[in-house]
Short mmCIF file of C-alpha atoms in Angstrom, two decimals:
data_model
loop_
_atom_site.label_atom_id
_atom_site.label_comp_id
_atom_site.label_asym_id
_atom_site.label_seq_id
_atom_site.Cartn_x
_atom_site.Cartn_y
_atom_site.Cartn_z
CA MET A 1 -58.22 -22.97 -24.68
CA LEU A 2 -55.99 -25.95 -24.06
CA PRO A 3 -57.79 -29.32 -24.06
CA HIS A 4 -58.54 -31.15 -20.83
CA MET A 5 -57.45 -28.21 -18.63
CA PRO A 6 -59.79 -26.19 -16.42
CA PHE A 7 -60.08 -22.48 -17.19
CA ARG A 8 -58.40 -21.43 -13.89
CA THR A 9 -55.39 -23.69 -14.54
CA VAL A 10 -54.93 -22.27 -18.04
CA MET A 11 -55.15 -18.68 -16.79
CA ALA A 12 -52.65 -19.33 -13.98
CA THR A 13 -50.24 -20.96 -16.43
CA THR A 14 -50.59 -18.10 -18.91
CA CYS A 15 -49.97 -15.45 -16.23
CA ALA A 16 -46.90 -17.27 -15.00
CA VAL A 17 -45.48 -17.45 -18.55
CA VAL A 18 -46.13 -13.76 -19.17
CA ALA A 19 -44.61 -12.75 -15.81
CA CYS A 20 -41.57 -14.89 -16.55
CA ALA A 21 -41.20 -13.29 -19.96
CA PHE A 22 -41.30 -9.81 -18.47
CA ALA A 23 -38.80 -10.78 -15.75
CA SER A 24 -36.44 -12.23 -18.37
CA ALA A 25 -36.67 -9.11 -20.49
CA ALA A 26 -35.96 -6.88 -17.50
CA GLY A 27 -33.01 -9.02 -16.51
CA CYS A 28 -31.37 -8.98 -19.94
CA ALA A 29 -29.61 -5.68 -19.27
CA THR A 30 -28.33 -6.58 -15.84
CA ARG A 31 -27.40 -10.24 -15.95
CA GLY A 32 -24.35 -11.78 -17.53
CA PRO A 33 -24.04 -15.04 -19.47
CA SER A 34 -24.08 -17.02 -16.22
CA GLY A 35 -27.46 -15.60 -15.25
CA GLU A 36 -25.99 -13.95 -12.16
CA PRO A 37 -26.04 -10.15 -11.74
CA PRO A 38 -22.54 -8.71 -12.15
CA ARG A 39 -20.82 -7.31 -9.08
CA VAL A 40 -19.69 -3.72 -9.58
CA PRO A 41 -17.96 -2.54 -6.38
CA GLU A 42 -17.17 1.14 -6.03
CA ALA A 43 -13.67 1.95 -7.31
CA PRO A 44 -12.42 -1.66 -7.18
CA LEU A 45 -8.79 -2.07 -6.24
CA VAL A 46 -8.30 -5.73 -7.09
CA ASP A 47 -10.20 -8.59 -8.58
CA ALA A 48 -11.90 -10.24 -5.63
CA GLY A 49 -11.14 -13.70 -7.02
CA PRO A 50 -12.36 -16.87 -5.31
CA PRO A 51 -13.67 -16.77 -1.74
CA ASP A 52 -10.85 -16.26 0.74
CA THR A 53 -10.96 -19.08 3.25
CA GLY A 54 -7.77 -17.93 4.93
CA ALA A 55 -6.16 -21.30 4.24
CA GLU A 56 -2.98 -21.74 2.24
CA THR A 57 -3.00 -23.89 -0.88
CA ASP A 58 -0.31 -25.48 -3.00
CA ALA A 59 -0.05 -22.15 -4.82
CA GLY A 60 0.95 -20.32 -1.61
CA PRO A 61 -0.88 -17.95 0.72
CA PRO A 62 -4.29 -16.57 -0.30
CA ALA A 63 -4.20 -13.42 -2.41
CA PRO A 64 -4.51 -10.38 -0.15
CA ARG A 65 -7.03 -7.64 -0.74
CA GLY A 66 -5.90 -4.04 -0.76
CA ASN A 67 -6.98 -1.28 1.58
CA THR A 68 -10.63 -0.31 1.18
CA ARG A 69 -11.22 1.16 4.65
CA ILE A 70 -8.68 3.96 5.16
CA ARG A 71 -9.47 6.85 2.86
CA GLY A 72 -6.04 8.38 2.43
CA PHE A 73 -2.52 9.14 3.62
CA ASP A 74 -3.49 11.78 6.20
CA GLU A 75 -5.88 9.37 7.92
CA ALA A 76 -3.25 6.63 7.78
CA LYS A 77 -0.61 8.80 9.47
CA LYS A 78 -2.89 9.57 12.41
CA LEU A 79 -3.55 5.87 12.93
CA LEU A 80 0.14 5.02 12.69
CA VAL A 81 1.18 7.59 15.28
CA ARG A 82 -1.08 5.97 17.85
CA LEU A 83 -0.09 2.45 16.79
CA TYR A 84 3.62 3.13 17.15
CA LEU A 85 3.46 5.22 20.31
CA ASP A 86 1.21 2.77 22.13
CA HIS A 87 2.53 -0.59 20.98
CA SER A 88 5.87 -0.53 19.11
CA PRO A 89 9.54 -0.51 20.18
CA LYS A 90 9.56 3.10 18.80
CA ARG A 91 12.49 2.63 16.43
CA ASP A 92 12.68 3.97 12.90
CA VAL A 93 12.83 1.42 10.12
CA TYR A 94 16.00 2.41 8.27
CA CYS A 95 18.42 3.23 11.09
CA GLY A 96 16.90 1.77 14.25
CA CYS A 97 16.91 5.22 15.86
CA PRO A 98 14.65 5.68 18.90
CA PHE A 99 11.90 8.28 18.71
CA GLY A 100 9.14 9.72 20.84
CA ALA A 101 6.46 12.39 20.87
CA GLU A 102 7.24 15.98 21.85
CA PRO A 103 4.33 18.38 22.47
CA GLY A 104 3.90 20.68 19.50
CA ARG A 105 6.74 19.05 17.57
CA GLY A 106 5.40 15.66 16.56
CA LEU A 107 7.60 12.56 16.61
CA ARG A 108 11.25 13.42 17.26
CA VAL A 109 14.32 11.25 16.66
CA ASP A 110 17.17 10.75 19.14
CA LEU A 111 20.03 10.84 16.61
CA LEU A 112 22.78 10.64 19.23
CA ALA A 113 21.40 7.41 20.67
CA CYS A 114 21.77 5.58 17.34
CA GLY A 115 24.98 7.17 16.11
CA TYR A 116 23.31 8.86 13.17
CA THR A 117 25.40 11.34 11.18
CA THR A 118 23.50 13.99 9.28
CA PHE A 119 24.22 14.08 5.56
CA ARG A 120 22.95 17.63 4.88
CA ASP A 121 19.61 18.37 6.60
CA ARG A 122 19.72 18.03 10.39
CA GLU A 123 16.31 19.64 10.90
CA ARG A 124 14.65 17.02 8.75
CA ALA A 125 16.78 14.24 10.25
CA GLU A 126 15.42 15.04 13.71
CA ARG A 127 11.80 14.23 12.79
CA ILE A 128 9.99 11.03 11.94
CA GLU A 129 8.26 10.84 8.57
CA TRP A 130 6.02 8.07 7.28
CA GLU A 131 7.87 6.28 4.53
CA HIS A 132 6.26 4.28 1.74
CA ALA A 133 8.31 1.11 1.30
CA VAL A 134 6.95 0.98 -2.25
CA PRO A 135 7.31 4.65 -3.24
CA ALA A 136 4.07 6.47 -4.00
CA ALA A 137 5.52 7.52 -7.35
CA LYS A 138 6.14 3.86 -8.25
CA PHE A 139 2.44 3.03 -8.25
CA GLY A 140 1.18 6.59 -8.67
CA ARG A 141 2.40 6.84 -12.25
CA THR A 142 0.08 4.00 -13.18
CA PHE A 143 -2.91 6.28 -12.47
CA VAL A 144 -4.08 8.48 -15.34
CA GLU A 145 -4.77 11.34 -12.89
CA TRP A 146 -1.08 11.34 -11.91
CA ARG A 147 0.15 11.25 -15.52
CA GLU A 148 -2.37 13.47 -17.28
CA GLY A 149 -4.36 15.33 -14.63
CA ASP A 150 -8.13 15.58 -14.32
CA ASP A 151 -10.82 18.22 -14.81
CA ARG A 152 -11.08 18.47 -11.02
CA CYS A 153 -7.38 19.31 -10.69
CA VAL A 154 -7.41 23.08 -11.12
CA ASP A 155 -5.80 25.54 -8.70
CA GLY A 156 -7.18 28.87 -7.48
CA ARG A 157 -5.80 30.66 -10.54
CA GLY A 158 -7.47 28.26 -12.94
CA LYS A 159 -4.26 26.40 -13.80
CA ARG A 160 -4.48 22.64 -14.24
CA PHE A 161 -2.12 20.40 -12.28
CA ARG A 162 -1.31 16.70 -12.20
CA GLY A 163 0.98 14.35 -10.28
CA ARG A 164 0.50 13.20 -6.70
CA SER A 165 -1.76 16.09 -5.68
CA CYS A 166 -4.16 15.43 -8.54
CA ALA A 167 -4.19 11.68 -7.94
CA ARG A 168 -5.08 12.27 -4.28
CA LEU A 169 -7.88 14.63 -5.23
CA ALA A 170 -9.40 12.81 -8.20
CA SER A 171 -8.73 9.10 -7.59
CA PRO A 172 -10.15 7.41 -4.45
CA ALA A 173 -8.33 4.24 -5.53
CA PHE A 174 -4.96 6.02 -5.44
CA ALA A 175 -5.79 7.69 -2.12
CA ARG A 176 -6.58 4.32 -0.51
CA MET A 177 -3.46 2.74 -1.96
CA GLU A 178 -1.31 5.62 -0.71
CA GLY A 179 -2.86 5.15 2.75
CA ASP A 180 -2.33 1.38 2.93
CA LEU A 181 -0.81 0.85 6.39
CA HIS A 182 1.08 -2.29 5.37
CA ASN A 183 3.30 -0.14 3.13
CA LEU A 184 4.06 2.61 5.68
CA PHE A 185 6.94 2.73 8.18
CA PRO A 186 8.43 5.40 10.48
CA ALA A 187 11.72 6.70 9.08
CA VAL A 188 14.30 9.36 9.86
CA GLY A 189 13.04 12.26 7.75
CA GLU A 190 16.35 12.94 6.03
CA VAL A 191 16.72 9.31 4.94
CA ASN A 192 13.15 9.30 3.70
CA GLY A 193 13.83 12.42 1.62
CA LEU A 194 17.10 11.19 0.14
CA ARG A 195 15.66 7.79 -0.69
CA GLY A 196 12.78 9.45 -2.58
CA ASP A 197 11.51 6.96 -5.14
CA LEU A 198 14.83 5.14 -5.64
CA PRO A 199 14.50 1.39 -6.22
CA MET A 200 15.41 -0.78 -3.27
CA GLY A 201 18.17 -3.34 -3.20
CA LEU A 202 19.53 -3.84 -6.71
CA LEU A 203 22.62 -1.89 -7.72
CA ASP A 204 22.10 -2.62 -11.43
CA GLY A 205 18.29 -2.54 -11.59
CA PRO A 206 16.87 -1.44 -14.94
CA GLU A 207 14.92 1.42 -13.36
CA ALA A 208 17.98 3.04 -11.75
CA PRO A 209 18.13 6.15 -13.96
CA THR A 210 20.98 8.25 -12.58
CA ALA A 211 24.15 8.02 -10.57
CA LYS A 212 23.58 9.05 -6.97
CA GLY A 213 25.70 8.38 -3.93
CA PRO A 214 27.35 6.89 -2.11
CA ILE A 215 25.47 8.35 0.84
CA HIS A 216 26.02 7.01 4.35
CA PHE A 217 24.59 8.04 7.72
CA GLY A 218 27.22 7.29 10.36
CA GLN A 219 26.42 4.14 12.32
CA CYS A 220 23.15 3.71 10.40
CA THR A 221 23.82 0.84 8.01
CA SER A 222 21.23 1.75 5.39
CA ALA A 223 22.89 3.51 2.46
CA ILE A 224 22.41 4.87 -1.05
CA GLU A 225 24.80 3.76 -3.78
CA GLY A 226 24.50 3.84 -7.54
CA ALA A 227 20.96 5.27 -7.45
CA VAL A 228 19.77 2.33 -5.37
CA PHE A 229 18.59 2.41 -1.77
CA MET A 230 20.02 -0.42 0.34
CA PRO A 231 18.20 -0.92 3.66
CA ARG A 232 19.92 -2.33 6.70
CA ARG A 233 19.97 -6.11 6.91
CA GLU A 234 17.78 -6.29 10.04
CA VAL A 235 14.65 -5.05 8.23
CA ARG A 236 15.10 -6.38 4.72
CA GLY A 237 12.54 -9.10 5.32
CA ASP A 238 10.00 -6.58 6.65
CA LEU A 239 10.39 -4.41 3.57
CA ALA A 240 10.36 -7.39 1.20
CA ARG A 241 7.06 -8.59 2.66
CA ALA A 242 5.62 -5.08 2.27
CA TYR A 243 6.63 -5.09 -1.40
CA LYS A 244 5.23 -8.58 -1.97
CA TYR A 245 1.97 -7.60 -0.30
CA MET A 246 1.56 -4.47 -2.42
CA ASP A 247 2.34 -6.38 -5.59
CA ALA A 248 -0.24 -9.06 -4.77
CA ALA A 249 -2.90 -6.73 -3.38
CA TYR A 250 -2.77 -4.35 -6.37
CA PRO A 251 -1.72 -6.57 -9.29
CA GLU A 252 -2.89 -4.09 -11.92
CA ARG A 253 -0.09 -1.71 -10.78
CA HIS A 254 2.73 -4.14 -11.75
CA ILE A 255 4.94 -3.28 -8.80
CA LEU A 256 7.48 -6.12 -8.97
CA ASP A 257 9.56 -7.23 -11.93
CA ASP A 258 11.13 -10.70 -11.97
CA ALA A 259 14.52 -9.53 -10.68
CA HIS A 260 13.08 -7.78 -7.65
CA ARG A 261 10.63 -10.58 -6.96
CA SER A 262 13.56 -12.99 -6.73
CA LEU A 263 15.54 -10.58 -4.55
CA PHE A 264 12.66 -10.02 -2.14
CA ASP A 265 11.91 -13.73 -1.94
CA GLY A 266 15.50 -14.12 -0.72
CA TRP A 267 15.16 -11.31 1.82
CA ASP A 268 11.87 -12.77 3.01
CA ALA A 269 13.52 -16.13 3.68
CA GLU A 270 16.67 -14.69 5.29
CA ASP A 271 14.85 -12.32 7.68
CA PRO A 272 11.63 -13.95 8.98
CA PRO A 273 9.07 -11.88 10.91
CA ASP A 274 9.94 -11.02 14.49
CA ALA A 275 7.46 -10.50 17.34
CA TRP A 276 6.87 -6.81 16.55
CA GLU A 277 6.22 -7.42 12.84
CA LEU A 278 3.66 -10.08 13.74
CA GLU A 279 2.00 -7.76 16.26
CA ARG A 280 2.05 -4.83 13.82
CA ASN A 281 0.37 -6.98 11.17
CA ARG A 282 -2.31 -8.07 13.64
CA ARG A 283 -3.09 -4.51 14.68
CA ILE A 284 -3.11 -3.23 11.12
CA GLU A 285 -5.61 -5.93 10.23
CA GLU A 286 -7.84 -4.61 13.04
CA LEU A 287 -7.53 -1.04 11.77
CA GLN A 288 -7.61 -1.61 8.02
CA GLY A 289 -9.58 -4.82 7.71
CA ASN A 290 -6.94 -6.94 5.95
CA GLY A 291 -3.65 -8.55 6.92
CA ASN A 292 -0.45 -9.22 5.01
CA PRO A 293 -0.48 -12.97 4.34
CA PHE A 294 3.27 -12.98 3.71
CA ILE A 295 3.77 -12.29 7.43
CA ARG A 296 3.34 -15.70 9.00
#
């Protein structure tokens, strides 16, 4: 027994030491060097980084967070139909063609009103499709499920598959990224199909693999030349800000190289957000839970 200490005091002290020892031992497996328990969010999309105060700093706007609310592309399309029918000017992104809903036929494009000339597929040209500004294949190939498949990706005949279908099935992170509303725009279906996953804007970009084009669409001023998709001038800022958002929100996917970053910075400056882009961003933030900080 310790000198000059009552028995009750010694026992209380001993119990506290023992309890502390047990607590420390239990915490060894769950606490990092800082003593704080590590945060392990489900299927993280980006490093959360410092607290987002919403204020800009000398380094620029705060880093955006990616989509964590919308579970996939199908859910995103349903939300976008209502958003565009209820609130937008109802014009497609690449040609400025008006569109509207037809019962049983979805969103239909008025090609005559915008002087659109069909390249080869009038049926597809007459419908609106939801275009990924950053092509799904661009970021999809960074997912192992897209490249190599997954044990869950087996069809009814027992044959394994990979690619976009497997990534949707086996990777919640890919599904949420594919459904990110900030990257989705209404487009004339034919233009969407011909653009595919072509890079945007640079005629001599390093990822332009084949010669394709020129392809023009009548009075629509978007075009394809030299395996590069060149959007009309009026929306280049919109598309640049979508690219910059996706690159910042999902940095592990390495979406922008230096050449395109410089190009899109120029487009961003030359074509600032208009009233609809600001309103679209506000409404997407309500639906998805995060805004695009490059729209300001």
